[in-house]
């Protein structure tokens, strides 16, 4: 609500890094609490800068933000009107008139305070009533009248940080459907103006990009959106994230015997199982390609647990192994295997299709891995899962040194 009115939001009681990241994620402008500094009555003890907070912000910004670049390209740089002159006096209305006269194509101008923070906009239409009436300009020029005060013509509109996701900006804007757009800030300082048309272009471009990234067979999000989910998880220290990677076992000999069409049937069968899970539980499902799939969980404090995620993943694997039997002919179902050739051309018996799962948990509060590191860890876990009796391997990362929590085969 405060954001839609153009007001800043201050979060209190921030005591841990996880609290800071949570406030950052929901869009709070300022924070206060023991994490920043404990209360003091001595002005000499009050810090001018907060290295810890600067470090937490820097960690967050290291992560890829695809929306940030899109928004930056669409932001219109409108030179703002300063609320005060050098003598700390409100600027005269003559200066406002001159700004509009010299920029006839602009219907509004942002207004900033002495710290270059946006306080609202002045619309040309709000001045016309006076400009086109007898003595209207003279009334506005008269500082002694309330009407002659520039603050009487400042209108509040939504303000958003340039690193905000497009969907969040749209949500704020939807609460003000009659608004021309939103003011954009960078670290609280005015950066530019994002019009309603520019926001629609942003949304269209993003939807088009996601449509192109979809897997043509399963219609699930592809590599780009999987990477974005992991990247966003990396920059969010307020939640636990669980990344799961799935890979079919014995898929090549199955394709060799039953053909690519039945191979697609098996892929679609597993995709449908993942989609059903996403409909029941809030999670992200992606199709990396071929017989490789991705499942991601963002765990809130009152949401499902890591143990619950493990149960879900094992249940998905078991259900697929049970359902995929229907694709085989009667004799292969009875045998419980198919005959084929290995990669060296030697005859072999291959078990029926199953799926191996690698589960990586990123603990709350610390974000340190790059995307490459995370996908490398998942690839190593997948290798362990392939040799595990349960076709499952898991690892939890808690700090700068990865701490194993049972990634031995079969755990």
Coordinates of N, CA and C in Angstrom, one line a residue, residues 338-350:
X338 N 14.6 -55.7 -20.6 CA 14.6 -55.8 -22.0 C 16.0 -56.2 -22.5
X339 N 16.1 -56.9 -23.6 CA 17.3 -57.3 -24.2 C 17.8 -56.2 -25.2
X340 N 19.1 -55.9 -25.2 CA 19.6 -54.9 -26.1 C 21.1 -55.0 -26.1
X341 N 21.7 -54.0 -26.7 CA 23.2 -53.9 -26.8 C 23.7 -52.7 -26.0
X342 N 24.8 -52.9 -25.4 CA 25.4 -51.7 -24.7 C 26.2 -50.9 -25.7
X343 N 26.9 -49.9 -25.2 CA 27.6 -48.9 -26.1 C 28.7 -49.6 -26.9
X344 N 29.2 -50.7 -26.4 CA 30.3 -51.4 -27.1 C 29.7 -52.5 -28.1
X345 N 28.4 -52.6 -28.1 CA 27.7 -53.5 -29.0 C 27.6 -54.9 -28.5
X346 N 27.8 -55.1 -27.2 CA 27.7 -56.4 -26.5 C 26.2 -56.6 -26.1
X347 N 25.7 -57.8 -26.3 CA 24.3 -58.1 -25.8 C 24.2 -58.0 -24.3
X348 N 23.1 -57.3 -23.8 CA 22.9 -57.1 -22.4 C 21.4 -57.1 -22.0
X349 N 21.1 -57.4 -20.8 CA 19.8 -57.2 -20.2 C 19.8 -55.9 -19.5
X350 N 18.8 -55.1 -19.8 CA 18.6 -53.7 -19.2 C 17.4 -53.7 -18.4

